[in-house]
């Protein structure tokens, strides 16, 4: 997809080069870049009147912050009693890797003396971590999966929200925040199906009487959200054509996959 001045694949390659670190890769592998957030950030920043150099720095800095947050998220909140030495080292390295990726965004913006953006991203990181703590404590305080997902949606979108506010352009907020939470729920559903742990899985599997009921509930939520997002897209005529087409195709794939699972 064309993302205006800076092509998505070009910026992703630059990001991957900035993230490359042989020692980290050896023990915990390559960091995962969230393609949905990269796409929205690229669209949003490329719509601005900033120079090409600043646009590139902003996109890079934002994605580095997201990678740092995602890397820290992979560190378990609790360790089992039989944790191996290698697992312990890997978790310690994830903390250090997250800190390293975070320092890269600061360096990128310090080089162009953009103190305002440094402060903005620092504030976003603080609010995201606070929101994650709220999610952690909700496991004891809430029996509403919808309420939990709404808080998770806010958490997932906070970084982009701050950038949109800074650029005075909230035109993508409603659509992109809903899309991002849909993709997150699909990821969590896959975690459940493949018996992988996550904060979401650990919080909600024990609140449902069976694995089957939990999966069905997630499928219903995802289907309803994709239908609502389709309606929102149709009501937004000013949406960039290529982005709109991409979303429609992606939502169709999601609905088809959900239907296949239900019929099976």
PDB file of C-alpha atoms in Angstrom:
ATOM      1  CA  UNK A   1       0.000   0.000   0.000  1.00  0.00           C
ATOM      2  CA  UNK A   2       1.222   3.482  -0.817  1.00  0.00           C
ATOM      3  CA  UNK A   3       1.579   5.560   2.351  1.00  0.00           C
ATOM      4  CA  UNK A   4       2.336   8.890   0.666  1.00  0.00           C
ATOM      5  CA  UNK A   5       5.878  10.261   0.997  1.00  0.00           C
ATOM      6  CA  UNK A   6       7.496   7.341   2.792  1.00  0.00           C
ATOM      7  CA  UNK A   7       6.720   3.838   1.569  1.00  0.00           C
ATOM      8  CA  UNK A   8       5.739   1.355   4.251  1.00  0.00           C
ATOM      9  CA  UNK A   9       8.258  -1.319   3.259  1.00  0.00           C
ATOM     10  CA  UNK A  10      11.055   1.255   3.145  1.00  0.00           C
ATOM     11  CA  UNK A  11      10.332   2.512   6.640  1.00  0.00           C
ATOM     12  CA  UNK A  12       9.962  -1.032   7.955  1.00  0.00           C
ATOM     13  CA  UNK A  13      13.392  -1.925   6.568  1.00  0.00           C
ATOM     14  CA  UNK A  14      14.891   1.145   8.261  1.00  0.00           C
ATOM     15  CA  UNK A  15      13.225   0.162  11.539  1.00  0.00           C
ATOM     16  CA  UNK A  16      14.542  -3.404  11.312  1.00  0.00           C
ATOM     17  CA  UNK A  17      18.058  -2.072  10.709  1.00  0.00           C
ATOM     18  CA  UNK A  18      17.798   0.155  13.800  1.00  0.00           C
ATOM     19  CA  UNK A  19      16.554  -2.784  15.883  1.00  0.00           C
ATOM     20  CA  UNK A  20      19.290  -5.186  14.799  1.00  0.00           C
ATOM     21  CA  UNK A  21      21.471  -6.358  17.698  1.00  0.00           C
ATOM     22  CA  UNK A  22      23.324  -9.685  17.416  1.00  0.00           C
ATOM     23  CA  UNK A  23      23.439 -10.444  21.137  1.00  0.00           C
ATOM     24  CA  UNK A  24      19.724  -9.793  21.658  1.00  0.00           C
ATOM     25  CA  UNK A  25      18.800 -11.763  18.525  1.00  0.00           C
ATOM     26  CA  UNK A  26      20.876 -14.721  19.731  1.00  0.00           C
ATOM     27  CA  UNK A  27      18.940 -15.118  23.001  1.00  0.00           C
ATOM     28  CA  UNK A  28      15.423 -13.766  22.424  1.00  0.00           C
ATOM     29  CA  UNK A  29      15.128 -13.511  18.633  1.00  0.00           C
ATOM     30  CA  UNK A  30      14.133 -10.582  16.458  1.00  0.00           C
ATOM     31  CA  UNK A  31      11.623  -8.100  17.877  1.00  0.00           C
ATOM     32  CA  UNK A  32       8.156  -8.187  16.319  1.00  0.00           C
ATOM     33  CA  UNK A  33       6.921  -5.015  14.643  1.00  0.00           C
ATOM     34  CA  UNK A  34       3.180  -4.415  14.946  1.00  0.00           C
ATOM     35  CA  UNK A  35       2.226  -3.938  11.279  1.00  0.00           C
ATOM     36  CA  UNK A  36      -1.220  -2.489  12.039  1.00  0.00           C
ATOM     37  CA  UNK A  37       0.167   0.266  14.244  1.00  0.00           C
ATOM     38  CA  UNK A  38       3.028   0.923  11.820  1.00  0.00           C
ATOM     39  CA  UNK A  39       0.515   1.378   9.002  1.00  0.00           C
ATOM     40  CA  UNK A  40      -1.709   3.766  10.968  1.00  0.00           C
ATOM     41  CA  UNK A  41       1.256   5.783  12.255  1.00  0.00           C
ATOM     42  CA  UNK A  42       2.674   6.021   8.728  1.00  0.00           C
ATOM     43  CA  UNK A  43      -0.653   7.199   7.292  1.00  0.00           C
ATOM     44  CA  UNK A  44      -1.156   9.695  10.079  1.00  0.00           C
ATOM     45  CA  UNK A  45       2.334  11.200  10.046  1.00  0.00           C
ATOM     46  CA  UNK A  46       2.585  11.262   6.262  1.00  0.00           C
ATOM     47  CA  UNK A  47      -0.627  13.332   6.111  1.00  0.00           C
ATOM     48  CA  UNK A  48       1.078  16.105   8.079  1.00  0.00           C
ATOM     49  CA  UNK A  49       3.030  19.081   6.722  1.00  0.00           C
ATOM     50  CA  UNK A  50       6.259  17.973   8.408  1.00  0.00           C
ATOM     51  CA  UNK A  51       9.437  17.625   6.363  1.00  0.00           C
ATOM     52  CA  UNK A  52      10.332  14.197   4.977  1.00  0.00           C
ATOM     53  CA  UNK A  53      13.227  13.892   7.447  1.00  0.00           C
ATOM     54  CA  UNK A  54      11.056  14.657  10.469  1.00  0.00           C
ATOM     55  CA  UNK A  55       8.293  12.339   9.230  1.00  0.00           C
ATOM     56  CA  UNK A  56      10.761   9.474   9.022  1.00  0.00           C
ATOM     57  CA  UNK A  57      12.155  10.221  12.494  1.00  0.00           C
ATOM     58  CA  UNK A  58       8.686  10.404  14.017  1.00  0.00           C
ATOM     59  CA  UNK A  59       7.581   7.093  12.508  1.00  0.00           C
ATOM     60  CA  UNK A  60      10.826   5.416  13.567  1.00  0.00           C
ATOM     61  CA  UNK A  61      10.631   6.828  17.090  1.00  0.00           C
ATOM     62  CA  UNK A  62       6.996   5.785  17.561  1.00  0.00           C
ATOM     63  CA  UNK A  63       7.603   2.238  16.350  1.00  0.00           C
ATOM     64  CA  UNK A  64      10.696   1.922  18.562  1.00  0.00           C
ATOM     65  CA  UNK A  65       8.542   2.929  21.541  1.00  0.00           C
ATOM     66  CA  UNK A  66       5.931   0.326  20.558  1.00  0.00           C
ATOM     67  CA  UNK A  67       8.570  -2.391  20.149  1.00  0.00           C
ATOM     68  CA  UNK A  68      10.030  -1.486  23.558  1.00  0.00           C
ATOM     69  CA  UNK A  69       6.576  -1.742  25.173  1.00  0.00           C
ATOM     70  CA  UNK A  70       5.822  -5.041  23.408  1.00  0.00           C
ATOM     71  CA  UNK A  71       9.202  -6.491  24.452  1.00  0.00           C
ATOM     72  CA  UNK A  72       8.593  -5.626  28.106  1.00  0.00           C
ATOM     73  CA  UNK A  73       5.103  -7.125  27.788  1.00  0.00           C
ATOM     74  CA  UNK A  74       6.664 -10.516  27.012  1.00  0.00           C
ATOM     75  CA  UNK A  75       8.274 -10.672  30.464  1.00  0.00           C
ATOM     76  CA  UNK A  76       6.021 -12.783  32.750  1.00  0.00           C
ATOM     77  CA  UNK A  77       4.512 -11.054  35.776  1.00  0.00           C
ATOM     78  CA  UNK A  78       4.977 -14.267  37.750  1.00  0.00           C
ATOM     79  CA  UNK A  79       7.643 -16.968  37.418  1.00  0.00           C
ATOM     80  CA  UNK A  80       6.933 -20.656  37.964  1.00  0.00           C
ATOM     81  CA  UNK A  81       8.987 -22.477  40.572  1.00  0.00           C
ATOM     82  CA  UNK A  82      10.741 -24.677  37.993  1.00  0.00           C
ATOM     83  CA  UNK A  83      12.052 -21.834  35.812  1.00  0.00           C
ATOM     84  CA  UNK A  84      15.305 -22.831  34.102  1.00  0.00           C
ATOM     85  CA  UNK A  85      18.476 -20.793  34.023  1.00  0.00           C
ATOM     86  CA  UNK A  86      18.012 -20.144  30.283  1.00  0.00           C
ATOM     87  CA  UNK A  87      14.438 -18.910  30.825  1.00  0.00           C
ATOM     88  CA  UNK A  88      15.627 -16.608  33.584  1.00  0.00           C
ATOM     89  CA  UNK A  89      18.371 -15.171  31.368  1.00  0.00           C
ATOM     90  CA  UNK A  90      15.929 -14.692  28.480  1.00  0.00           C
ATOM     91  CA  UNK A  91      13.515 -12.767  30.685  1.00  0.00           C
ATOM     92  CA  UNK A  92      16.288 -10.575  32.061  1.00  0.00           C
ATOM     93  CA  UNK A  93      17.423  -9.864  28.498  1.00  0.00           C
ATOM     94  CA  UNK A  94      13.875  -8.946  27.449  1.00  0.00           C
ATOM     95  CA  UNK A  95      13.837  -6.246  30.116  1.00  0.00           C
ATOM     96  CA  UNK A  96      17.201  -4.940  28.953  1.00  0.00           C
ATOM     97  CA  UNK A  97      16.206  -5.182  25.284  1.00  0.00           C
ATOM     98  CA  UNK A  98      13.050  -3.169  25.940  1.00  0.00           C
ATOM     99  CA  UNK A  99      15.125  -0.503  27.673  1.00  0.00           C
ATOM    100  CA  UNK A 100      17.582  -0.526  24.760  1.00  0.00           C
ATOM    101  CA  UNK A 101      14.846  -0.050  22.140  1.00  0.00           C
ATOM    102  CA  UNK A 102      13.367   2.763  24.214  1.00  0.00           C
ATOM    103  CA  UNK A 103      16.739   4.538  24.363  1.00  0.00           C
ATOM    104  CA  UNK A 104      16.894   4.462  20.545  1.00  0.00           C
ATOM    105  CA  UNK A 105      13.761   6.598  20.177  1.00  0.00           C
ATOM    106  CA  UNK A 106      15.255   9.156  22.560  1.00  0.00           C
ATOM    107  CA  UNK A 107      18.488   9.256  20.558  1.00  0.00           C
ATOM    108  CA  UNK A 108      16.639   9.709  17.238  1.00  0.00           C
ATOM    109  CA  UNK A 109      14.703  12.717  18.526  1.00  0.00           C
ATOM    110  CA  UNK A 110      17.587  14.182  20.544  1.00  0.00           C
ATOM    111  CA  UNK A 111      19.637  14.324  17.336  1.00  0.00           C
ATOM    112  CA  UNK A 112      17.121  16.772  15.856  1.00  0.00           C
ATOM    113  CA  UNK A 113      16.565  18.452  19.262  1.00  0.00           C
ATOM    114  CA  UNK A 114      12.850  17.694  19.274  1.00  0.00           C
ATOM    115  CA  UNK A 115      12.261  17.974  23.020  1.00  0.00           C
ATOM    116  CA  UNK A 116       8.508  18.351  22.569  1.00  0.00           C
ATOM    117  CA  UNK A 117       8.170  14.943  20.890  1.00  0.00           C
ATOM    118  CA  UNK A 118      10.500  13.345  23.458  1.00  0.00           C
ATOM    119  CA  UNK A 119       8.210  14.638  26.226  1.00  0.00           C
ATOM    120  CA  UNK A 120       5.082  13.517  24.339  1.00  0.00           C
ATOM    121  CA  UNK A 121       6.350   9.958  23.897  1.00  0.00           C
ATOM    122  CA  UNK A 122       7.537   9.842  27.494  1.00  0.00           C
ATOM    123  CA  UNK A 123       4.030  10.837  28.627  1.00  0.00           C
ATOM    124  CA  UNK A 124       2.470   8.224  26.319  1.00  0.00           C
ATOM    125  CA  UNK A 125       4.714   5.478  27.760  1.00  0.00           C
ATOM    126  CA  UNK A 126       3.760   6.481  31.317  1.00  0.00           C
ATOM    127  CA  UNK A 127       0.017   6.420  30.517  1.00  0.00           C
ATOM    128  CA  UNK A 128       0.272   3.104  28.652  1.00  0.00           C
ATOM    129  CA  UNK A 129       2.030   1.469  31.611  1.00  0.00           C
ATOM    130  CA  UNK A 130      -0.589   2.881  33.989  1.00  0.00           C
ATOM    131  CA  UNK A 131      -3.353   1.499  31.762  1.00  0.00           C
ATOM    132  CA  UNK A 132      -1.644  -1.906  31.686  1.00  0.00           C
ATOM    133  CA  UNK A 133      -1.599  -1.931  35.480  1.00  0.00           C
ATOM    134  CA  UNK A 134      -5.315  -1.149  35.465  1.00  0.00           C
ATOM    135  CA  UNK A 135      -5.852  -4.176  33.218  1.00  0.00           C
ATOM    136  CA  UNK A 136      -3.818  -6.343  35.563  1.00  0.00           C
ATOM    137  CA  UNK A 137      -5.971  -5.436  38.575  1.00  0.00           C
ATOM    138  CA  UNK A 138      -9.212  -5.727  36.621  1.00  0.00           C
ATOM    139  CA  UNK A 139      -8.840  -9.522  36.708  1.00  0.00           C
ATOM    140  CA  UNK A 140     -10.012  -9.386  40.313  1.00  0.00           C
ATOM    141  CA  UNK A 141     -12.473  -6.500  40.002  1.00  0.00           C
ATOM    142  CA  UNK A 142     -14.417  -7.179  36.801  1.00  0.00           C
ATOM    143  CA  UNK A 143     -16.539  -9.990  35.429  1.00  0.00           C
ATOM    144  CA  UNK A 144     -17.267  -8.077  32.208  1.00  0.00           C
ATOM    145  CA  UNK A 145     -15.092  -9.114  29.293  1.00  0.00           C
ATOM    146  CA  UNK A 146     -16.507  -6.178  27.288  1.00  0.00           C
ATOM    147  CA  UNK A 147     -15.306  -3.713  29.946  1.00  0.00           C
ATOM    148  CA  UNK A 148     -11.889  -5.369  29.958  1.00  0.00           C
ATOM    149  CA  UNK A 149     -11.657  -5.207  26.143  1.00  0.00           C
ATOM    150  CA  UNK A 150     -12.613  -1.521  26.150  1.00  0.00           C
ATOM    151  CA  UNK A 151      -9.765  -0.793  28.566  1.00  0.00           C
ATOM    152  CA  UNK A 152      -7.436  -2.929  26.447  1.00  0.00           C
ATOM    153  CA  UNK A 153      -8.524  -0.937  23.367  1.00  0.00           C
ATOM    154  CA  UNK A 154      -7.629   2.322  25.116  1.00  0.00           C
ATOM    155  CA  UNK A 155      -4.245   0.901  26.102  1.00  0.00           C
ATOM    156  CA  UNK A 156      -3.477  -0.357  22.597  1.00  0.00           C
ATOM    157  CA  UNK A 157      -4.358   2.984  21.006  1.00  0.00           C
ATOM    158  CA  UNK A 158      -2.813   5.446  23.474  1.00  0.00           C
ATOM    159  CA  UNK A 159       0.422   5.952  21.544  1.00  0.00           C
ATOM    160  CA  UNK A 160      -1.388   6.740  18.285  1.00  0.00           C
ATOM    161  CA  UNK A 161      -3.884   8.904  20.174  1.00  0.00           C
ATOM    162  CA  UNK A 162      -1.055  11.104  21.486  1.00  0.00           C
ATOM    163  CA  UNK A 163       0.499  11.432  18.024  1.00  0.00           C
ATOM    164  CA  UNK A 164      -2.880  12.313  16.475  1.00  0.00           C
ATOM    165  CA  UNK A 165      -3.455  14.923  19.177  1.00  0.00           C
ATOM    166  CA  UNK A 166       0.012  16.399  18.586  1.00  0.00           C
ATOM    167  CA  UNK A 167      -0.607  16.610  14.823  1.00  0.00           C
ATOM    168  CA  UNK A 168      -4.170  17.905  15.375  1.00  0.00           C
ATOM    169  CA  UNK A 169      -5.593  15.137  13.188  1.00  0.00           C
ATOM    170  CA  UNK A 170      -8.035  12.705  14.778  1.00  0.00           C
ATOM    171  CA  UNK A 171      -9.702  11.680  11.504  1.00  0.00           C
ATOM    172  CA  UNK A 172      -8.305   8.115  11.667  1.00  0.00           C
ATOM    173  CA  UNK A 173      -8.908   7.552  15.385  1.00  0.00           C
ATOM    174  CA  UNK A 174     -12.317   5.864  15.385  1.00  0.00           C
ATOM    175  CA  UNK A 175     -11.580   3.470  12.537  1.00  0.00           C
ATOM    176  CA  UNK A 176      -7.978   2.632  13.397  1.00  0.00           C
ATOM    177  CA  UNK A 177      -8.603   2.110  17.133  1.00  0.00           C
ATOM    178  CA  UNK A 178     -11.387  -0.373  16.349  1.00  0.00           C
ATOM    179  CA  UNK A 179      -9.253  -2.170  13.755  1.00  0.00           C
ATOM    180  CA  UNK A 180      -6.304  -2.453  16.145  1.00  0.00           C
ATOM    181  CA  UNK A 181      -8.405  -3.997  18.927  1.00  0.00           C
ATOM    182  CA  UNK A 182      -9.937  -6.465  16.439  1.00  0.00           C
ATOM    183  CA  UNK A 183      -6.456  -7.606  15.407  1.00  0.00           C
ATOM    184  CA  UNK A 184      -5.441  -7.870  19.074  1.00  0.00           C
ATOM    185  CA  UNK A 185      -8.479 -10.040  19.845  1.00  0.00           C
ATOM    186  CA  UNK A 186      -7.682 -12.307  16.886  1.00  0.00           C
ATOM    187  CA  UNK A 187      -4.166 -12.685  18.286  1.00  0.00           C
ATOM    188  CA  UNK A 188      -5.528 -13.514  21.749  1.00  0.00           C
ATOM    189  CA  UNK A 189      -7.988 -16.033  20.297  1.00  0.00           C
ATOM    190  CA  UNK A 190      -5.044 -17.754  18.623  1.00  0.00           C
ATOM    191  CA  UNK A 191      -3.224 -17.773  21.955  1.00  0.00           C
ATOM    192  CA  UNK A 192      -6.195 -19.580  23.522  1.00  0.00           C
ATOM    193  CA  UNK A 193      -6.434 -22.109  20.684  1.00  0.00           C
ATOM    194  CA  UNK A 194      -2.702 -22.867  20.822  1.00  0.00           C
ATOM    195  CA  UNK A 195      -2.590 -22.908  24.659  1.00  0.00           C
ATOM    196  CA  UNK A 196      -0.180 -19.981  24.871  1.00  0.00           C
ATOM    197  CA  UNK A 197      -0.188 -17.769  27.933  1.00  0.00           C
ATOM    198  CA  UNK A 198      -0.871 -14.034  27.953  1.00  0.00           C
ATOM    199  CA  UNK A 199      -2.360 -11.644  30.490  1.00  0.00           C
ATOM    200  CA  UNK A 200      -5.668 -11.700  28.609  1.00  0.00           C
ATOM    201  CA  UNK A 201      -5.764 -15.510  28.382  1.00  0.00           C
ATOM    202  CA  UNK A 202      -4.773 -15.982  32.014  1.00  0.00           C
ATOM    203  CA  UNK A 203      -7.394 -13.479  33.162  1.00  0.00           C
ATOM    204  CA  UNK A 204     -10.366 -14.844  31.258  1.00  0.00           C
ATOM    205  CA  UNK A 205      -9.928 -18.598  30.766  1.00  0.00           C
ATOM    206  CA  UNK A 206     -10.546 -19.183  34.474  1.00  0.00           C
ATOM    207  CA  UNK A 207     -13.726 -17.062  34.389  1.00  0.00           C
ATOM    208  CA  UNK A 208     -15.423 -19.275  31.779  1.00  0.00           C
ATOM    209  CA  UNK A 209     -16.825 -22.719  32.545  1.00  0.00           C
ATOM    210  CA  UNK A 210     -15.263 -24.221  29.422  1.00  0.00           C
ATOM    211  CA  UNK A 211     -12.667 -23.565  26.744  1.00  0.00           C
ATOM    212  CA  UNK A 212     -15.364 -23.957  24.050  1.00  0.00           C
ATOM    213  CA  UNK A 213     -17.616 -21.257  25.560  1.00  0.00           C
ATOM    214  CA  UNK A 214     -14.671 -18.838  25.847  1.00  0.00           C
ATOM    215  CA  UNK A 215     -13.686 -19.331  22.187  1.00  0.00           C
ATOM    216  CA  UNK A 216     -17.306 -18.851  21.065  1.00  0.00           C
ATOM    217  CA  UNK A 217     -17.570 -15.645  23.079  1.00  0.00           C
ATOM    218  CA  UNK A 218     -14.395 -14.275  21.482  1.00  0.00           C
ATOM    219  CA  UNK A 219     -15.643 -15.181  18.000  1.00  0.00           C
ATOM    220  CA  UNK A 220     -18.939 -13.376  18.659  1.00  0.00           C
ATOM    221  CA  UNK A 221     -17.142 -10.252  19.896  1.00  0.00           C
ATOM    222  CA  UNK A 222     -14.775 -10.242  16.902  1.00  0.00           C
ATOM    223  CA  UNK A 223     -17.642 -10.740  14.435  1.00  0.00           C
ATOM    224  CA  UNK A 224     -19.714  -7.930  15.965  1.00  0.00           C
ATOM    225  CA  UNK A 225     -16.744  -5.580  15.963  1.00  0.00           C
ATOM    226  CA  UNK A 226     -15.921  -6.304  12.302  1.00  0.00           C
ATOM    227  CA  UNK A 227     -19.535  -5.628  11.305  1.00  0.00           C
ATOM    228  CA  UNK A 228     -19.527  -2.353  13.260  1.00  0.00           C
ATOM    229  CA  UNK A 229     -16.201  -1.346  11.695  1.00  0.00           C
ATOM    230  CA  UNK A 230     -17.514  -2.073   8.189  1.00  0.00           C
ATOM    231  CA  UNK A 231     -20.431   0.282   8.859  1.00  0.00           C
ATOM    232  CA  UNK A 232     -18.058   2.952  10.191  1.00  0.00           C
ATOM    233  CA  UNK A 233     -15.856   2.676   7.095  1.00  0.00           C
ATOM    234  CA  UNK A 234     -18.868   3.161   4.815  1.00  0.00           C
ATOM    235  CA  UNK A 235     -19.841   6.283   6.781  1.00  0.00           C
ATOM    236  CA  UNK A 236     -16.364   7.795   6.331  1.00  0.00           C
ATOM    237  CA  UNK A 237     -16.174   8.866   2.653  1.00  0.00           C
ATOM    238  CA  UNK A 238     -13.008  10.915   3.171  1.00  0.00           C
ATOM    239  CA  UNK A 239     -10.998   7.812   4.159  1.00  0.00           C
ATOM    240  CA  UNK A 240      -7.958   7.266   1.920  1.00  0.00           C
ATOM    241  CA  UNK A 241      -9.042   4.888  -0.856  1.00  0.00           C
ATOM    242  CA  UNK A 242      -6.143   2.445  -0.585  1.00  0.00           C
ATOM    243  CA  UNK A 243      -6.491   2.208   3.201  1.00  0.00           C
ATOM    244  CA  UNK A 244     -10.248   1.743   2.886  1.00  0.00           C
ATOM    245  CA  UNK A 245      -9.826  -1.055   0.321  1.00  0.00           C
ATOM    246  CA  UNK A 246      -7.199  -2.730   2.486  1.00  0.00           C
ATOM    247  CA  UNK A 247      -9.472  -2.684   5.544  1.00  0.00           C
ATOM    248  CA  UNK A 248     -12.506  -4.005   3.632  1.00  0.00           C
ATOM    249  CA  UNK A 249     -10.489  -6.952   2.268  1.00  0.00           C
ATOM    250  CA  UNK A 250      -8.968  -7.653   5.692  1.00  0.00           C
ATOM    251  CA  UNK A 251     -12.361  -7.567   7.438  1.00  0.00           C
ATOM    252  CA  UNK A 252     -13.817  -9.869   4.792  1.00  0.00           C
ATOM    253  CA  UNK A 253     -11.004 -12.368   5.457  1.00  0.00           C
ATOM    254  CA  UNK A 254     -11.659 -12.175   9.200  1.00  0.00           C
ATOM    255  CA  UNK A 255     -15.405 -12.773   8.767  1.00  0.00           C
ATOM    256  CA  UNK A 256     -14.799 -15.666   6.374  1.00  0.00           C
ATOM    257  CA  UNK A 257     -12.380 -17.336   8.784  1.00  0.00           C
ATOM    258  CA  UNK A 258     -14.802 -16.908  11.676  1.00  0.00           C
ATOM    259  CA  UNK A 259     -17.647 -18.386   9.618  1.00  0.00           C
ATOM    260  CA  UNK A 260     -15.543 -21.395   8.653  1.00  0.00           C
ATOM    261  CA  UNK A 261     -14.716 -22.084  12.312  1.00  0.00           C
ATOM    262  CA  UNK A 262     -18.371 -21.809  13.330  1.00  0.00           C
ATOM    263  CA  UNK A 263     -19.535 -24.138  10.562  1.00  0.00           C
ATOM    264  CA  UNK A 264     -16.797 -26.617  11.464  1.00  0.00           C
TER     265      UNK A 264
END
